[in-house]
């Protein structure tokens, strides 16, 4: 039993969206339904998912959809103002699934020169092997984007803020470029979440999330989602969801549903803590540069102010001696963990060396490598600010910086 949330605010939707009273027990929190099989009237389901999905039968076999996935998809739809959503086992399953759905051999995908490593590696590897043309552009520079369009460009794909260097793209302007060309725009909103930016409202055709990060928010569940218009989402579910089979488990749906209840207050807390840490770093004599969308020193601060409700919790920074600072992290950290991933209660730090990333992941041409170096130098450290006291985070970093 769903409540009518029309005209309600974002926080109310985060709490109540997609879930309501369980009619069989009166439970006001959603039960976990782990059943793989769902009984139906004789004749209403067949051997093929085609015969059942999206028809009168709500659920038939859990790979094709199940109650907790439907609740999560509904909450996501309300949070982003989308028509429909499909959840996947991981963020990368959502991203690769959407690309495999939208692109055919002979099509061209224009992807961001900098992105999440898995996305960069997938687009430069498997996607090309399948006969899909892939090239890169600096999505923050519309001239670079326009110059890279081809007659067969079908999809433009970008992140904002981008992982790992916190560069932004102007979603509205990029959507305009894509649509004038007859292409579609997909935005990976993992670093922002709908609490910060709602790409579909700004003209994007699709938004994808790694639910593993801020959306779930506790570092205890992998998950991913694609949101967009009803018809393409229906196709995505039927072809990619059902046949590639990257279904999100009932338990992970439940964990992420619970995490989303606190998304607005968590995003506000991350931004508060990260602003304090970014300011501390900027004022530190051993720190060379700080990239944080909440600081006026961010080269796209005006865009951040326009496009983001808050600056989120990710920071990239460079120091006077990268190697030495790296060694200092071994012994000095009391609060931060040296670990991959982001968007949980615990603060994490990760190192990115430009030569390594270029070799394994980005594979940029000279011109784009130069742009990357201008932004990120030879290497930087990325912080995911957690929910600890910002003073403790600053002391932790101060101790590590004292080796310089
Ligand atoms: C982590 C991440 C992904 C991949 O998500 P997984 O859930 O780890 O598969 C995609 N995009 C961005 C921006 C990410 O940070």
Tab-separated table of N, CA, C and O in Angstrom, residues 284-328:
chain	number	residue	atom	x	y	z
A	284	UNK	N	47.006	24.274	3.505
A	284	UNK	CA	48.205	23.588	3.979
A	284	UNK	C	49.393	23.872	3.049
A	284	UNK	O	49.280	23.715	1.834
A	285	UNK	N	50.547	24.254	3.625
A	285	UNK	CA	51.686	24.623	2.777
A	285	UNK	C	52.242	23.481	1.929
A	285	UNK	O	52.900	23.727	0.928
A	286	UNK	N	52.009	22.226	2.298
A	286	UNK	CA	52.560	21.096	1.528
A	286	UNK	C	51.584	20.577	0.463
A	286	UNK	O	51.866	19.611	-0.231
A	287	UNK	N	50.414	21.191	0.397
A	287	UNK	CA	49.423	20.787	-0.608
A	287	UNK	C	49.535	21.739	-1.792
A	287	UNK	O	49.556	22.958	-1.620
A	288	UNK	N	49.655	21.169	-2.994
A	288	UNK	CA	49.855	21.993	-4.187
A	288	UNK	C	48.522	22.443	-4.771
A	288	UNK	O	48.327	23.608	-5.087
A	289	UNK	N	47.597	21.491	-4.947
A	289	UNK	CA	46.286	21.892	-5.490
A	289	UNK	C	45.190	21.015	-4.913
A	289	UNK	O	45.430	19.869	-4.505
A	290	UNK	N	43.991	21.589	-4.849
A	290	UNK	CA	42.822	20.873	-4.340
A	290	UNK	C	41.717	21.023	-5.372
A	290	UNK	O	41.467	22.121	-5.864
A	291	UNK	N	41.080	19.893	-5.727
A	291	UNK	CA	39.920	19.934	-6.619
A	291	UNK	C	38.695	19.519	-5.820
A	291	UNK	O	38.528	18.343	-5.481
A	292	UNK	N	37.862	20.486	-5.509
A	292	UNK	CA	36.618	20.195	-4.782
A	292	UNK	C	35.563	21.182	-5.265
A	292	UNK	O	35.799	22.408	-5.226
A	293	UNK	N	34.424	20.692	-5.752
A	293	UNK	CA	33.423	21.596	-6.354
A	293	UNK	C	32.846	22.617	-5.375
A	293	UNK	O	32.202	23.577	-5.811
A	294	UNK	N	33.093	22.432	-4.075
A	294	UNK	CA	32.587	23.384	-3.091
A	294	UNK	C	33.546	24.528	-2.819
A	294	UNK	O	33.213	25.444	-2.058
A	295	UNK	N	34.746	24.491	-3.402
A	295	UNK	CA	35.707	25.584	-3.195
A	295	UNK	C	35.679	26.531	-4.388
A	295	UNK	O	35.697	26.074	-5.528
A	296	UNK	N	35.701	27.831	-4.143
A	296	UNK	CA	35.751	28.790	-5.252
A	296	UNK	C	36.979	28.592	-6.153
A	296	UNK	O	36.979	29.036	-7.290
A	297	UNK	N	38.005	27.881	-5.646
A	297	UNK	CA	39.192	27.631	-6.472
A	297	UNK	C	38.941	26.547	-7.528
A	297	UNK	O	39.765	26.355	-8.415
A	298	UNK	N	37.828	25.814	-7.440
A	298	UNK	CA	37.533	24.823	-8.479
A	298	UNK	C	37.303	25.563	-9.798
A	298	UNK	O	36.512	26.511	-9.840
A	299	UNK	N	37.988	25.129	-10.874
A	299	UNK	CA	37.894	25.881	-12.132
A	299	UNK	C	36.460	25.995	-12.682
A	299	UNK	O	36.183	26.855	-13.511
A	300	UNK	N	35.570	25.101	-12.231
A	300	UNK	CA	34.176	25.173	-12.716
A	300	UNK	C	33.223	25.490	-11.558
A	300	UNK	O	32.090	25.011	-11.520
A	301	UNK	N	33.678	26.334	-10.655
A	301	UNK	CA	32.885	26.664	-9.467
A	301	UNK	C	31.511	27.245	-9.830
A	301	UNK	O	30.490	26.886	-9.227
A	302	UNK	N	31.491	28.069	-10.859
A	302	UNK	CA	30.215	28.688	-11.259
A	302	UNK	C	29.227	27.619	-11.725
A	302	UNK	O	28.037	27.655	-11.371
A	303	UNK	N	29.734	26.657	-12.491
A	303	UNK	CA	28.873	25.553	-12.942
A	303	UNK	C	28.405	24.724	-11.746
A	303	UNK	O	27.236	24.319	-11.670
A	304	UNK	N	29.317	24.473	-10.814
A	304	UNK	CA	28.950	23.709	-9.612
A	304	UNK	C	27.815	24.410	-8.870
A	304	UNK	O	26.853	23.775	-8.432
A	305	UNK	N	27.924	25.720	-8.738
A	305	UNK	CA	26.893	26.492	-8.041
A	305	UNK	C	25.545	26.381	-8.747
A	305	UNK	O	24.498	26.322	-8.121
A	306	UNK	N	25.599	26.340	-10.056
A	306	UNK	CA	24.372	26.313	-10.855
A	306	UNK	C	23.747	24.915	-10.885
A	306	UNK	O	22.529	24.769	-10.844
A	307	UNK	N	24.597	23.898	-10.964
A	307	UNK	CA	24.110	22.556	-11.287
A	307	UNK	C	24.027	21.614	-10.089
A	307	UNK	O	23.392	20.583	-10.162
A	308	UNK	N	24.689	21.973	-8.991
A	308	UNK	CA	24.730	21.066	-7.839
A	308	UNK	C	24.094	21.729	-6.616
A	308	UNK	O	24.437	22.853	-6.269
A	309	UNK	N	23.192	20.986	-5.969
A	309	UNK	CA	22.586	21.515	-4.741
A	309	UNK	C	23.588	21.583	-3.609
A	309	UNK	O	23.421	22.353	-2.669
A	310	UNK	N	24.587	20.703	-3.668
A	310	UNK	CA	25.655	20.727	-2.666
A	310	UNK	C	26.860	20.045	-3.300
A	310	UNK	O	26.727	19.329	-4.281
A	311	UNK	N	28.067	20.264	-2.739
A	311	UNK	CA	29.270	19.807	-3.460
A	311	UNK	C	29.651	18.345	-3.241
A	311	UNK	O	30.685	17.915	-3.730
A	312	UNK	N	28.851	17.553	-2.528
A	312	UNK	CA	29.130	16.135	-2.296
A	312	UNK	C	30.421	15.951	-1.485
A	312	UNK	O	30.944	16.930	-0.920
A	313	UNK	N	30.928	14.738	-1.413
A	313	UNK	CA	31.981	14.469	-0.438
A	313	UNK	C	33.305	13.982	-0.990
A	313	UNK	O	34.109	13.416	-0.248
A	314	UNK	N	33.562	14.201	-2.286
A	314	UNK	CA	34.796	13.700	-2.904
A	314	UNK	C	35.774	14.846	-3.162
A	314	UNK	O	35.385	15.911	-3.645
A	315	UNK	N	37.052	14.592	-2.850
A	315	UNK	CA	38.102	15.603	-3.018
A	315	UNK	C	39.293	14.944	-3.708
A	315	UNK	O	39.623	13.793	-3.408
A	316	UNK	N	39.951	15.668	-4.627
A	316	UNK	CA	41.238	15.214	-5.174
A	316	UNK	C	42.271	16.283	-4.853
A	316	UNK	O	41.966	17.482	-4.925
A	317	UNK	N	43.486	15.873	-4.468
A	317	UNK	CA	44.511	16.877	-4.171
A	317	UNK	C	45.899	16.345	-4.506
A	317	UNK	O	46.138	15.132	-4.539
A	318	UNK	N	46.806	17.270	-4.811
A	318	UNK	CA	48.195	16.917	-5.081
A	318	UNK	C	49.069	17.550	-3.998
A	318	UNK	O	48.714	18.590	-3.418
A	319	UNK	N	50.201	16.907	-3.739
A	319	UNK	CA	51.107	17.388	-2.686
A	319	UNK	C	52.491	17.651	-3.275
A	319	UNK	O	52.770	17.273	-4.416
A	320	UNK	N	53.357	18.264	-2.470
A	320	UNK	CA	54.685	18.648	-2.970
A	320	UNK	C	55.544	17.425	-3.307
A	320	UNK	O	56.345	17.478	-4.224
A	321	UNK	N	55.388	16.327	-2.570
A	321	UNK	CA	56.169	15.121	-2.851
A	321	UNK	C	55.247	13.901	-2.731
A	321	UNK	O	54.999	13.394	-1.630
A	322	UNK	N	54.756	13.461	-3.875
A	322	UNK	CA	53.747	12.394	-3.933
A	322	UNK	C	54.248	11.105	-3.263
A	322	UNK	O	53.550	10.509	-2.436
A	323	UNK	N	55.460	10.688	-3.621
A	323	UNK	CA	55.996	9.409	-3.118
A	323	UNK	C	56.136	9.428	-1.602
A	323	UNK	O	55.758	8.490	-0.903
A	324	UNK	N	56.696	10.526	-1.122
A	324	UNK	CA	56.943	10.651	0.323
A	324	UNK	C	55.639	10.663	1.114
A	324	UNK	O	55.518	9.983	2.140
A	325	UNK	N	54.675	11.405	0.608
A	325	UNK	CA	53.371	11.455	1.284
A	325	UNK	C	52.746	10.058	1.293
A	325	UNK	O	52.199	9.616	2.304
A	326	UNK	N	52.857	9.370	0.153
A	326	UNK	CA	52.331	8.002	0.053
A	326	UNK	C	52.932	7.112	1.139
A	326	UNK	O	52.224	6.351	1.804
A	327	UNK	N	54.255	7.236	1.332
A	327	UNK	CA	54.909	6.424	2.379
A	327	UNK	C	54.391	6.824	3.757
A	327	UNK	O	54.195	5.977	4.629
A	328	UNK	N	54.149	8.122	3.935
A	328	UNK	CA	53.633	8.619	5.217
A	328	UNK	C	52.272	8.021	5.547
A	328	UNK	O	51.945	7.796	6.718
